[in-house]
XYZ file of C-alpha atoms in Angstrom:
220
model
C -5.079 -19.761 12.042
C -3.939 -17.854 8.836
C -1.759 -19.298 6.284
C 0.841 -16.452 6.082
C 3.596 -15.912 2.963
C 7.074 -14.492 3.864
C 8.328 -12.013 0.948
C 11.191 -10.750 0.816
C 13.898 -9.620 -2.008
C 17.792 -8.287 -2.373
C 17.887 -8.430 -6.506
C 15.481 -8.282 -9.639
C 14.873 -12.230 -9.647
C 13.384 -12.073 -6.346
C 11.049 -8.669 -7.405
C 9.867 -10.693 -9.789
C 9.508 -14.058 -7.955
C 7.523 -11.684 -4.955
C 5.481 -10.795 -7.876
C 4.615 -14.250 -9.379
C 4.052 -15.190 -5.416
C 1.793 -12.504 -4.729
C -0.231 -13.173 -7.902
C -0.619 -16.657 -6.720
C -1.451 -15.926 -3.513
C -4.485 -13.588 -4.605
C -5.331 -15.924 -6.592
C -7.078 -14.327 -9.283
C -6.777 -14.227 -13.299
C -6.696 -10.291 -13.152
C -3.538 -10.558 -10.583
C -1.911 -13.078 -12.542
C -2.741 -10.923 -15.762
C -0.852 -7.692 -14.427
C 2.062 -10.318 -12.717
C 2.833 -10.357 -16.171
C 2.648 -7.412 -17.513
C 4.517 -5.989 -14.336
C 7.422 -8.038 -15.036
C 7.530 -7.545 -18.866
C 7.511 -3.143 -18.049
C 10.764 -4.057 -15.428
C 12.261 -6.265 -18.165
C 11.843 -3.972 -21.240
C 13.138 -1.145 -18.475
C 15.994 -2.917 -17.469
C 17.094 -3.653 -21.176
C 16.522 -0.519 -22.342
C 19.139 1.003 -19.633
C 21.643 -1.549 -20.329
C 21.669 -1.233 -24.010
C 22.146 2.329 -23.243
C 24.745 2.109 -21.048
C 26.858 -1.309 -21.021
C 29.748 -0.067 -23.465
C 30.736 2.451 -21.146
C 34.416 2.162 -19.502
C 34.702 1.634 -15.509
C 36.171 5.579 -15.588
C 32.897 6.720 -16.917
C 30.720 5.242 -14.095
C 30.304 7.697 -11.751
C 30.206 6.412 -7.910
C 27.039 6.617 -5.933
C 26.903 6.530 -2.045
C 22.950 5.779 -1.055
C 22.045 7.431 2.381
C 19.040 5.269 3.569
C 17.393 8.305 5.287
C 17.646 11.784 6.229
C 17.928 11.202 10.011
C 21.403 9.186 10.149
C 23.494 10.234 7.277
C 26.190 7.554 8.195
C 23.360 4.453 7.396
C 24.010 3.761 3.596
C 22.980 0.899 1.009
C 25.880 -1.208 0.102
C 26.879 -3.132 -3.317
C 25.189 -6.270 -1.624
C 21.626 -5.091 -1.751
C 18.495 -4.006 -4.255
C 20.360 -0.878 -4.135
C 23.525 -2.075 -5.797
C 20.860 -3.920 -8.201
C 19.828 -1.095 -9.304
C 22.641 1.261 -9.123
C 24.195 -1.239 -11.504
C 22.042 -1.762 -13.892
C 21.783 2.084 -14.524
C 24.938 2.335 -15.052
C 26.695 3.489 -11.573
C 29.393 1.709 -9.519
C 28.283 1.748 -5.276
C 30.655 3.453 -3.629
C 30.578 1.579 -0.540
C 31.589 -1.894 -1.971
C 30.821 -5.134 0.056
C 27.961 -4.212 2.584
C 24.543 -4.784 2.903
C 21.537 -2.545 3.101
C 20.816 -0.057 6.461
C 24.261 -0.581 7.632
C 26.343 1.888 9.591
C 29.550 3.105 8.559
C 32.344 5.757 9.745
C 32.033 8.836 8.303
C 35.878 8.447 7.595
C 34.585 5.649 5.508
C 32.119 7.600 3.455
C 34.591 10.635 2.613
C 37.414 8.124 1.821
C 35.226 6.140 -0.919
C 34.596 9.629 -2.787
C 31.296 9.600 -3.834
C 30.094 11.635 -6.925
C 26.703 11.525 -6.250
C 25.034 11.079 -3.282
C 21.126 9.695 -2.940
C 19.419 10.019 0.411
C 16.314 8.014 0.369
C 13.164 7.887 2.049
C 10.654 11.043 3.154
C 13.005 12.359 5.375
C 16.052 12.858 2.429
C 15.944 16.844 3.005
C 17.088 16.674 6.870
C 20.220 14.372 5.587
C 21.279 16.672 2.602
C 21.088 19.506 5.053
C 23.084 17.760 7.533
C 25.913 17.078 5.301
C 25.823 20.704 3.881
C 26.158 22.073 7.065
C 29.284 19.341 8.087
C 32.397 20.933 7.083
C 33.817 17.380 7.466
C 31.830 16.472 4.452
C 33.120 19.453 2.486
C 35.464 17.618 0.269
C 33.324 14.761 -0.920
C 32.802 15.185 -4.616
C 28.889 15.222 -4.918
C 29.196 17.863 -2.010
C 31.134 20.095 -3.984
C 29.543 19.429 -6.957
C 26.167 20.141 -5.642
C 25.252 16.198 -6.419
C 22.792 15.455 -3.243
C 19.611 13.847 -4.597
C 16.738 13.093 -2.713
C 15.593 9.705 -4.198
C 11.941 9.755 -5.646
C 9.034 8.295 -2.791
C 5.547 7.322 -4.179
C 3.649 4.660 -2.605
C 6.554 3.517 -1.144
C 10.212 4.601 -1.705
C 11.196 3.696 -4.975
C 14.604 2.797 -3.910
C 13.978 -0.361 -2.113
C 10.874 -2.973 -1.526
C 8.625 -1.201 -4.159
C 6.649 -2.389 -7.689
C 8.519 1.026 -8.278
C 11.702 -0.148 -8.575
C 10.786 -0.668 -12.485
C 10.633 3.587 -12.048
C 13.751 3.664 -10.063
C 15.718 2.128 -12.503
C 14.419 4.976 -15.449
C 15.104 8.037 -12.999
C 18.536 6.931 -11.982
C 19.978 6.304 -15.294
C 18.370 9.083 -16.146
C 19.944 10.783 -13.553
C 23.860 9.607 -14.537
C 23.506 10.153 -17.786
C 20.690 12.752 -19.132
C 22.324 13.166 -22.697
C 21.586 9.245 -22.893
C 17.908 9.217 -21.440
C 16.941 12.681 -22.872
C 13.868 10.833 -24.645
C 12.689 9.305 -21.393
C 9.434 11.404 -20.146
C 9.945 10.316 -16.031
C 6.400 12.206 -15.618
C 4.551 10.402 -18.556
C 5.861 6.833 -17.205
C 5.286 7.562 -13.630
C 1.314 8.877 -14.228
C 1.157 5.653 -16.694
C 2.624 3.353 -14.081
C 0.094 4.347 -11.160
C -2.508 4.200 -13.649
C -1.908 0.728 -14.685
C -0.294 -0.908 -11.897
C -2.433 1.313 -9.011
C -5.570 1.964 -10.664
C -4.926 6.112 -9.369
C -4.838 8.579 -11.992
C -1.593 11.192 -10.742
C -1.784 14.963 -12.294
C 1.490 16.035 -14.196
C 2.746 17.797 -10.630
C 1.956 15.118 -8.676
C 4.018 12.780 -10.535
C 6.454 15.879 -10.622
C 6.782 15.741 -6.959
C 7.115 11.780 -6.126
C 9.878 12.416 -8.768
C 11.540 15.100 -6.831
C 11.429 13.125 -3.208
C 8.588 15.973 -2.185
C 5.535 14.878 -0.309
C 1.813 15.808 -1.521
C 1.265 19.272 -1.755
C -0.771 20.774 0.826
C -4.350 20.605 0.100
């Protein structure tokens, strides 16, 4: 006999309309207070990558395959999801063009689209870069012989997809493409600020060091 909301988003309008929603839905002025602030930190984010980064020329774009996990390294995050969202707005071109999230693909596929960097999300993102080190078939792939495999940051959820921490994702991976452009952007200062405003939990400096770097919580 509950009244029950459906959320659910592929792009930054709908993060911000699940935000609004959710507000709403609590009901409170406090959750309608930090609705708003929310959205204003992913707006001044978002504007601050893309006045860093719209002049540059297609050719300076580097393109980004995103691995969904570690245990299936041929499930990947096309153009058509939050991934392409936000692998756009930092800057990056998807190299797997037309296709939705958690969707299998050839590994022919992947090694024809030539990937510069490759992301593997989720807590698992070790097992997958091993995998593909240890495939000779991968050997050729540009972020393979470039040593380019990135394990994608995981906090309270992984910041890649479905998370408040999508405003984060967006700093790291533009950060990521292009550190001479981001150089003043303290990832460990904004991420210990953002889960002490948006989570009410205060991080230490390595503990925001290690959501950064895909790692789970040290062992206690």
């Amino acid at each position: 006999g509950l009244t029950t909301v459906q959320l659910g988003f592929q792009d930054f309008a709908g993060l911000k309309k699940n935000v609004v929603m959710t507000a709403e839905v609590l009901g409170t002025d406090q959750a309608r207070s930090q609705a708003i602030k929310y959205i204003a930190y992913l707006e001044k984010n978002l504007k601050l990558v893309s006045e860093r980064t719209d002049s540059l020329s297609d050719d300076q774009r580097p393109k980004v395959l995103h691995i969904a996990g570690g245990t299936d390294v041929t499930k990947v995050d096309g153009s058509d999801s939050i991934i392409g969202e936000w692998l756009k707005a930092a800057g990056a071109k998807n190299s797997i063009d037309g296709v939705a999230n958690y969707k299998n693909i050839s590994l022919e596929q992947i090694i024809a689209s030539q990937p510069d960097v490759i992301i593997v999300g989720n807590s698992d993102a070790q097992m997958g870069i091993d995998t593909i080190k240890s495939d000779t078939a991968w050997a050729d792939v540009p972020a393979v012989k470039n040593d380019k495999l990135i394990k994608n940051p995981v906090g309270t959820f992984n910041w890649d997809r479905y998370s408040a921490e999508e405003a984060l994702q967006i700093l790291w991976a533009a950060k990521l493409f292009y550190p001479e452009k981001f150089s003043d952007v303290d990832l460990v200062k904004e991420t210990r600020e953002f889960y002490s405003t948006y989570y009410g939990y205060d991080l230490t400096e390595d503990q925001a060091q290690r959501i950064i770097n895909g790692q789970g919580p040290a062992a206690s």
